[in-house]
PDB file of C-alpha atoms in Angstrom:
ATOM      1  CA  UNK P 749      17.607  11.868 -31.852  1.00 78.00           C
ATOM      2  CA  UNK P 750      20.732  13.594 -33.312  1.00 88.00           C
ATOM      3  CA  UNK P 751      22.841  11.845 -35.510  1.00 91.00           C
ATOM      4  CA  UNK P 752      25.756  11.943 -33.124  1.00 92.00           C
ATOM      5  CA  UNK P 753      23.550  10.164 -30.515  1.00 91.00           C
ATOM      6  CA  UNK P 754      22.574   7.668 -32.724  1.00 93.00           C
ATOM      7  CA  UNK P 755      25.963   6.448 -33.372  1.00 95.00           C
ATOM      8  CA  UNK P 756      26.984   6.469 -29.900  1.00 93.00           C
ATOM      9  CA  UNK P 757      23.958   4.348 -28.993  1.00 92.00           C
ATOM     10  CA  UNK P 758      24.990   2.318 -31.953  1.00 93.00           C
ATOM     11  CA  UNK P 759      28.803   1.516 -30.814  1.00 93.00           C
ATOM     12  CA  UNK P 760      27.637   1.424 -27.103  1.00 91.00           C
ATOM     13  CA  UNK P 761      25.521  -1.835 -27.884  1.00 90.00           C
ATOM     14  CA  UNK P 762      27.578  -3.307 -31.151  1.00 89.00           C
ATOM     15  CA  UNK P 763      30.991  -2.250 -30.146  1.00 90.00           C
ATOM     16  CA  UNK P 764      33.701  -1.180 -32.668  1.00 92.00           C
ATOM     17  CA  UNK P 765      32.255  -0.730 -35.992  1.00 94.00           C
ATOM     18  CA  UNK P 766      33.561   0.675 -39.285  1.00 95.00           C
ATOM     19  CA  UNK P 767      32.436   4.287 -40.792  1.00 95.00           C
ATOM     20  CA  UNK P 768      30.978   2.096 -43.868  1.00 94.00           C
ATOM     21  CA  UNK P 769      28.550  -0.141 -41.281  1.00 95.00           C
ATOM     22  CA  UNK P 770      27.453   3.200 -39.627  1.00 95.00           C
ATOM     23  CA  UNK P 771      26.755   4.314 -43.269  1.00 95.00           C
ATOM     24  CA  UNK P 772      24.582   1.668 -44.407  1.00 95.00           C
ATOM     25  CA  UNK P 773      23.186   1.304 -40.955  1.00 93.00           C
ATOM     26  CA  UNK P 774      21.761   5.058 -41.033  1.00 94.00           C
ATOM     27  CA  UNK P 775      21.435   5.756 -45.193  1.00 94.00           C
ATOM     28  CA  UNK P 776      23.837   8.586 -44.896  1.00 94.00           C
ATOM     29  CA  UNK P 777      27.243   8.624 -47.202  1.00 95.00           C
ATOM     30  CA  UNK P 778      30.023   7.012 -46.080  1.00 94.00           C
ATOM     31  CA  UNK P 779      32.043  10.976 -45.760  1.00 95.00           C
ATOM     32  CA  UNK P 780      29.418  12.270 -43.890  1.00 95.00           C
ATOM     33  CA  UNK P 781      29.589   9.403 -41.295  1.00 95.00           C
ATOM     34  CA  UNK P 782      33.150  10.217 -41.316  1.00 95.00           C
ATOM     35  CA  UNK P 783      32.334  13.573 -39.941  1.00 95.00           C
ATOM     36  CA  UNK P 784      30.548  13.290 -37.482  1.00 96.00           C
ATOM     37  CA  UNK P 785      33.262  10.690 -35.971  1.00 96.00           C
ATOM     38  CA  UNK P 786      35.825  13.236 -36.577  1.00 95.00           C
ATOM     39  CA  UNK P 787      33.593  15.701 -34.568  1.00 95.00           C
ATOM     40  CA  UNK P 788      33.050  12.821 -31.952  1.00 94.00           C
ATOM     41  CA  UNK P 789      36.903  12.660 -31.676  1.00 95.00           C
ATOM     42  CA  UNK P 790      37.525  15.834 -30.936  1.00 94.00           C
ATOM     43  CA  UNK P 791      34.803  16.082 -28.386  1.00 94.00           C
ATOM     44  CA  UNK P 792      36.982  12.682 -26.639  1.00 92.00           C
ATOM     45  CA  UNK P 793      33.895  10.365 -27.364  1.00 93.00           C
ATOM     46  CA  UNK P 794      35.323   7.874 -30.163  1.00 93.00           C
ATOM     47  CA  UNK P 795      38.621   6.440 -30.877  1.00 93.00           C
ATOM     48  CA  UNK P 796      39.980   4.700 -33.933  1.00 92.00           C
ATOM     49  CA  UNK P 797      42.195   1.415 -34.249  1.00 90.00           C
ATOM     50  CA  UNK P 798      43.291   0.142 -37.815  1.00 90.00           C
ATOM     51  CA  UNK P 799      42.603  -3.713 -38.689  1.00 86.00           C
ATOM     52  CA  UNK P 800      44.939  -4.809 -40.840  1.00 84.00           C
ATOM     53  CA  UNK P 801      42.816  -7.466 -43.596  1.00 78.00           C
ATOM     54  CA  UNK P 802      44.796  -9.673 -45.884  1.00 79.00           C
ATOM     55  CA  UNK P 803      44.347  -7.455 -49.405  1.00 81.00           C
ATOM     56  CA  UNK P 804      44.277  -3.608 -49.033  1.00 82.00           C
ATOM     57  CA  UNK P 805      44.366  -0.815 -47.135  1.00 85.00           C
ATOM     58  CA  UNK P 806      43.680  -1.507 -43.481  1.00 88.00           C
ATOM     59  CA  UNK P 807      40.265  -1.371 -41.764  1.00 91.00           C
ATOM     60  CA  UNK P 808      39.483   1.425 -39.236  1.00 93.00           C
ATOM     61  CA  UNK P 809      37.540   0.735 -36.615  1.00 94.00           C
ATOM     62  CA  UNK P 810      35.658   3.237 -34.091  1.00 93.00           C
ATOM     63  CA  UNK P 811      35.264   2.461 -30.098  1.00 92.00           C
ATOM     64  CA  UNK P 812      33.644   4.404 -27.347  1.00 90.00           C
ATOM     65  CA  UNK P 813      36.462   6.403 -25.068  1.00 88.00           C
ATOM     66  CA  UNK P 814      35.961   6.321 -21.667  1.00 81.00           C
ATOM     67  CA  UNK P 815      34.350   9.807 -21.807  1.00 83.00           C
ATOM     68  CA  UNK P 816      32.154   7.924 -24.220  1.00 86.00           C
ATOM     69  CA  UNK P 817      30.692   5.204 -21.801  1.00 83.00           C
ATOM     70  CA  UNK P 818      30.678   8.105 -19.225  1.00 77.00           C
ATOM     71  CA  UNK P 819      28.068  10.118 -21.652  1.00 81.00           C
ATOM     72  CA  UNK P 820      25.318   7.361 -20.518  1.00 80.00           C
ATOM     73  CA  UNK P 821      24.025   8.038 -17.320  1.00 65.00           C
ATOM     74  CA  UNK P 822      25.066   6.498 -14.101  1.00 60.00           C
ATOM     75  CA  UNK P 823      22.889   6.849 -11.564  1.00 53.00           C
ATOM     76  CA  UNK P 824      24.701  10.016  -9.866  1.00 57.00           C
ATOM     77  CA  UNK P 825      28.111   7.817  -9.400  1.00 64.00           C
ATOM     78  CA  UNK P 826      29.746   9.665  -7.278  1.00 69.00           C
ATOM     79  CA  UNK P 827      27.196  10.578  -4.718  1.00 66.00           C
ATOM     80  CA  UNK P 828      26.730   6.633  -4.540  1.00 74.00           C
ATOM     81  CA  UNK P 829      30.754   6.095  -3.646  1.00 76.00           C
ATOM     82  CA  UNK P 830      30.363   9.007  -1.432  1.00 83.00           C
ATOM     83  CA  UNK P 831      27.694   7.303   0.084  1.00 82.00           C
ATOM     84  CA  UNK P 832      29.145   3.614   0.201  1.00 81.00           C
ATOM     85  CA  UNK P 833      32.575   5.267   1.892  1.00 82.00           C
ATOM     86  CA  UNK P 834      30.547   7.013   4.386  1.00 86.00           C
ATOM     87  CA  UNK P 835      28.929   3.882   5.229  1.00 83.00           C
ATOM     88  CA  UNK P 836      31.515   2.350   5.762  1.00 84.00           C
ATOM     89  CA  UNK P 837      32.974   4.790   7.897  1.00 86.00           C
ATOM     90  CA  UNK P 838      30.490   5.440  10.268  1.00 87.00           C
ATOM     91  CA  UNK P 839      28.955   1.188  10.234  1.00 86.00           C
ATOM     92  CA  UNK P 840      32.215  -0.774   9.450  1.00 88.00           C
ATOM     93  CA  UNK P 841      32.217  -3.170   6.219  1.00 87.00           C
ATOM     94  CA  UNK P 842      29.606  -5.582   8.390  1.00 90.00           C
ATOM     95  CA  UNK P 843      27.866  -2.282   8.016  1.00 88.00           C
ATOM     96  CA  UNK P 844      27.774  -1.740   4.897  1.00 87.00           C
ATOM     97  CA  UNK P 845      27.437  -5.629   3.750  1.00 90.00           C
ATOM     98  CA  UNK P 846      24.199  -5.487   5.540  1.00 92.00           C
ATOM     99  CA  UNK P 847      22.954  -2.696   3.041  1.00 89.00           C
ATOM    100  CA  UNK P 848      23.971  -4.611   0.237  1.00 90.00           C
ATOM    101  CA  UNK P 849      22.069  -7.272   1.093  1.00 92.00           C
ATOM    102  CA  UNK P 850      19.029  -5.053   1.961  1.00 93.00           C
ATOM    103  CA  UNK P 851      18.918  -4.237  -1.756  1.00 91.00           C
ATOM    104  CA  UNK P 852      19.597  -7.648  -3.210  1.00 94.00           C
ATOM    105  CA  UNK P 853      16.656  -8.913  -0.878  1.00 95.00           C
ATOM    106  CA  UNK P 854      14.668  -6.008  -2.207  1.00 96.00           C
ATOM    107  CA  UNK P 855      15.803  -6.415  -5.985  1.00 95.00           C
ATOM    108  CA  UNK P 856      14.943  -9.912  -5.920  1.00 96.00           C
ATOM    109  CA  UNK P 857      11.634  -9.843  -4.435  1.00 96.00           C
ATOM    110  CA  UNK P 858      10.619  -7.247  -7.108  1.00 96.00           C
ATOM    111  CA  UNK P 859      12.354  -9.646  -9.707  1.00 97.00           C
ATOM    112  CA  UNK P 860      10.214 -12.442  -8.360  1.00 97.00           C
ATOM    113  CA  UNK P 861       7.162 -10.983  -8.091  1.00 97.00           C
ATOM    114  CA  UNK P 862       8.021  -9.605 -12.287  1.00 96.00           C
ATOM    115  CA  UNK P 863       8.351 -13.366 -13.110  1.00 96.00           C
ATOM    116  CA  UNK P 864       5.309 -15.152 -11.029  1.00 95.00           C
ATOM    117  CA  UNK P 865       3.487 -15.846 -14.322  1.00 94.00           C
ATOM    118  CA  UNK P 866       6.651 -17.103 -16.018  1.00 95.00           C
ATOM    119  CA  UNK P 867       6.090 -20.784 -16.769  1.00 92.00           C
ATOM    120  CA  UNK P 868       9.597 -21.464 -18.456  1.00 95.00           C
ATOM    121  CA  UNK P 869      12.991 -19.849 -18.730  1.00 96.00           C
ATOM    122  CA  UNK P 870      12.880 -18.105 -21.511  1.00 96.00           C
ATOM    123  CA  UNK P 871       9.686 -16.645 -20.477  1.00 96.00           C
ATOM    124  CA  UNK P 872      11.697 -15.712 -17.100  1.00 97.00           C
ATOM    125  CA  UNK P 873      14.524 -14.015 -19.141  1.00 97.00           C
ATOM    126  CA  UNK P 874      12.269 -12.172 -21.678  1.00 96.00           C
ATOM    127  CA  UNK P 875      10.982 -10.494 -18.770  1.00 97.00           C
ATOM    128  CA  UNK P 876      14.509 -10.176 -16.580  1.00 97.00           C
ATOM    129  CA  UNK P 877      15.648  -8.432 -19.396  1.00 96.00           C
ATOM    130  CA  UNK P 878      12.985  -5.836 -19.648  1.00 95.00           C
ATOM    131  CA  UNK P 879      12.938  -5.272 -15.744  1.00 95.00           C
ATOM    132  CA  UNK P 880      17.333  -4.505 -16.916  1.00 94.00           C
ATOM    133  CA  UNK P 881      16.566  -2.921 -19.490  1.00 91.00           C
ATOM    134  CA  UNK P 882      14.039  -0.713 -17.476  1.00 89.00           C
ATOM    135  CA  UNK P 883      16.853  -0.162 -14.698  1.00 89.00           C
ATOM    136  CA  UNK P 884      18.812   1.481 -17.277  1.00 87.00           C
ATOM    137  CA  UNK P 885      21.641  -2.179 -18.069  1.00 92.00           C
ATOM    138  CA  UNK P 886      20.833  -1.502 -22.213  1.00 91.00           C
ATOM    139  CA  UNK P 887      19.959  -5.391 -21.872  1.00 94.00           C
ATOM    140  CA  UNK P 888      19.281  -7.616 -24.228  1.00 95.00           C
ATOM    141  CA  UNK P 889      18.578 -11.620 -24.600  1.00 96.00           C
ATOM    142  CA  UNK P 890      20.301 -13.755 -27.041  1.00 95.00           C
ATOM    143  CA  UNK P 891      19.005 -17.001 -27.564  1.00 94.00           C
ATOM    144  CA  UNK P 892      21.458 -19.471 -29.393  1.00 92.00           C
ATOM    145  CA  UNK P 893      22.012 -23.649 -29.570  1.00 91.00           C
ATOM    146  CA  UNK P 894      24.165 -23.087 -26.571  1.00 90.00           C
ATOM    147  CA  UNK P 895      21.026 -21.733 -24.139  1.00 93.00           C
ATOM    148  CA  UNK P 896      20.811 -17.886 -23.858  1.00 97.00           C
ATOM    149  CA  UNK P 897      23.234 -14.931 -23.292  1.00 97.00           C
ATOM    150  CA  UNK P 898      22.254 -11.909 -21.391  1.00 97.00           C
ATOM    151  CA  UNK P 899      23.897  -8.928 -22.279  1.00 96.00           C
ATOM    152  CA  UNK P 900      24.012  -5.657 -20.273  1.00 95.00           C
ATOM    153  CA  UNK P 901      25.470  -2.506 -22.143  1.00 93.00           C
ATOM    154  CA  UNK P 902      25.461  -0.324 -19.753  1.00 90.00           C
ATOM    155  CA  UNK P 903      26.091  -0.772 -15.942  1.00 89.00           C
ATOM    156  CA  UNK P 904      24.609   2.509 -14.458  1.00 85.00           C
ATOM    157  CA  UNK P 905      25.862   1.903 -10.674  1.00 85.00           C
ATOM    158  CA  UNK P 906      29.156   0.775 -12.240  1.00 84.00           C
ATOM    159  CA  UNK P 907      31.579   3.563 -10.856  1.00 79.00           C
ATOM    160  CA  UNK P 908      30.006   2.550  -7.537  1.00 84.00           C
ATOM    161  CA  UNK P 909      30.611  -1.479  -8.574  1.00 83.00           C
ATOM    162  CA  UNK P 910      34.312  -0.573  -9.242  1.00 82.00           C
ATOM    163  CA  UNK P 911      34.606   0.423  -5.236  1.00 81.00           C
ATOM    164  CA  UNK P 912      32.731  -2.064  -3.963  1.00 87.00           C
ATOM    165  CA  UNK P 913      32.940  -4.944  -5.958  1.00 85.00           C
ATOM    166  CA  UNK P 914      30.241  -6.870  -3.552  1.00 88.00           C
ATOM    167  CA  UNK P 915      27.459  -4.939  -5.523  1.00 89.00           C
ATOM    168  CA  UNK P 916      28.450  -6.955  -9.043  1.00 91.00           C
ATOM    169  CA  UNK P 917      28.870 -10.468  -6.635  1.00 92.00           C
ATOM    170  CA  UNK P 918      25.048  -9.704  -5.491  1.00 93.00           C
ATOM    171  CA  UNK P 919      23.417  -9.141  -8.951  1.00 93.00           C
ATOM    172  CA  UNK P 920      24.840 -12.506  -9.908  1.00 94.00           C
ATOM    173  CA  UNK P 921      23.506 -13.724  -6.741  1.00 95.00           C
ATOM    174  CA  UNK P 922      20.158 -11.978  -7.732  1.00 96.00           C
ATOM    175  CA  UNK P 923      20.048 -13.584 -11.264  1.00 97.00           C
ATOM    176  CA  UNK P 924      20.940 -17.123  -9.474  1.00 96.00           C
ATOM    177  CA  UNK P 925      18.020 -17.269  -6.677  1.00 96.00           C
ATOM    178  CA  UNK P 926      16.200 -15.786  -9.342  1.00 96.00           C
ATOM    179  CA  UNK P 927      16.143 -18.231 -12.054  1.00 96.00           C
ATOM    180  CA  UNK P 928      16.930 -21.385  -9.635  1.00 94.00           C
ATOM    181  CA  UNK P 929      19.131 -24.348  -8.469  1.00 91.00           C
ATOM    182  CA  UNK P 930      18.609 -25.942 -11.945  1.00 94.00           C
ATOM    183  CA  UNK P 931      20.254 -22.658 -13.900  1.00 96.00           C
ATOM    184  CA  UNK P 932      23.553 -22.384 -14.296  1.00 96.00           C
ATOM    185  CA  UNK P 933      24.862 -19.364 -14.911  1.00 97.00           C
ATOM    186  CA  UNK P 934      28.666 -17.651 -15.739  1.00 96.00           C
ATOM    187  CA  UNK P 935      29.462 -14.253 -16.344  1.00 95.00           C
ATOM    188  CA  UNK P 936      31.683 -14.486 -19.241  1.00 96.00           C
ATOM    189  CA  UNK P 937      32.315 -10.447 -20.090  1.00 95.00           C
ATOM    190  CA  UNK P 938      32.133  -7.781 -16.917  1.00 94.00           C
ATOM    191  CA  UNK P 939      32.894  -3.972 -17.475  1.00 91.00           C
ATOM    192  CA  UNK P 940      34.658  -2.987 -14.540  1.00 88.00           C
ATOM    193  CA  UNK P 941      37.746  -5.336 -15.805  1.00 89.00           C
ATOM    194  CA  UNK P 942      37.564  -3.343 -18.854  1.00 84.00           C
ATOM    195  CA  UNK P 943      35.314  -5.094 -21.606  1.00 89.00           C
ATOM    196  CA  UNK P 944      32.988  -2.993 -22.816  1.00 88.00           C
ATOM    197  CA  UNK P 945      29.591  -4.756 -21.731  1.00 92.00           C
ATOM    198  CA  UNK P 946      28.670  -7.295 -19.204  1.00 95.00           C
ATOM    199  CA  UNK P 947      27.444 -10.781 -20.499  1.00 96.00           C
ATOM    200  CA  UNK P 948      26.046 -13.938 -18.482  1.00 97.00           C
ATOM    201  CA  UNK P 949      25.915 -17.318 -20.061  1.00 97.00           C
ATOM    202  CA  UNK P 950      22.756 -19.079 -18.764  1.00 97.00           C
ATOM    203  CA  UNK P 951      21.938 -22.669 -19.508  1.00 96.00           C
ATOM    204  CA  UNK P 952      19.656 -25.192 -17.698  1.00 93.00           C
ATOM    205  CA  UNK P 953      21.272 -27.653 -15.864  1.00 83.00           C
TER     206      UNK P 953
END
């Protein structure tokens, strides 16, 4: 993998970061990280913000652009909006609910069937988070003293989520039958109100 890729994998699960962390992060100098984020700018993938710190010079700090999080795939986007609009054209939204829940029904039974040897829930989400991370999400599981936080990079039927905003209410649905009555859980980030990832709190009840 090209350098270039590397650090856009990098910022696209870490967020923000400085030219120094990139530096130590892949052993090159801290001028020829610079570089390649100057090349990165130009191409409308990165963008920089100063931090200003209490002694010295301010910080700079380097974020994915929109074009950025666009680089990732998505899951042909458009054809899927094209698709959901059509739907609803021809069906009416009772239409088109219907084939939403057709996939959560078909998501979770393949989620299910993923977990049957699971005996407790962090057994569950070890494996939830592969079956994400398969499906293209970037996840990954954070366990902490306040339960566990599952974190999904990526969305790749986002631009689709943005126009129909009863896909993102079904994968919580999804993770809820999923993991049980006894789960709680809260989505605390969500990308298509602008953060950069989406996150979901999960605790036993």
């Amino acid at each position: 993998m090209k350098t270039i890729e590397k650090i856009l994998y990098h910022i696209k699960y870490d967020g923000p970061v400085t030219a120094k962390v990139l530096a130590e992060k892949f052993q090159l100098t801290t001028m020829g990280i610079r570089q390649h984020l100057q090349t990165m700018e130009e191409q409308g993938l990165v963008e920089s913000y100063d931090v200003k710190v209490k002694v010295g010079r301010p910080t700079r700090h380097w974020q994915l652009t929109f074009q950025g999080h666009q680089h990732f795939g998505n899951h042909h986007g458009e054809l899927a909006v094209q698709t959901l609009h059509a739907v609803s054209d021809l069906f009416g939204q009772q239409g088109l609910q219907a084939i939403i829940a057709k996939r959560e029904q078909q998501t979770l039974s393949h989620y299910q069937t993923a977990i049957a040897h699971c005996s407790d829930l962090k057994s569950k989400l070890t494996t939830l988070t592969e079956l994400r991370q398969h499906d293209g999400y970037m996840a990954e599981l954070i366990c902490d003293n306040n339960g566990f936080l599952l974190i999904e990079n990526h969305c790749p039927i986002c631009l689709a989520a943005t126009h129909c905003q009863s896909l993102c209410h079904s994968e919580l649905t999804v993770f809820q039958q999923l993991l049980g009555e006894n789960t709680l859980i809260q989505r605390q980030e969500h990308i298509i109100t602008g953060q950069r990832r989406c996150a979901y709190r999960i605790t036993s009840k």
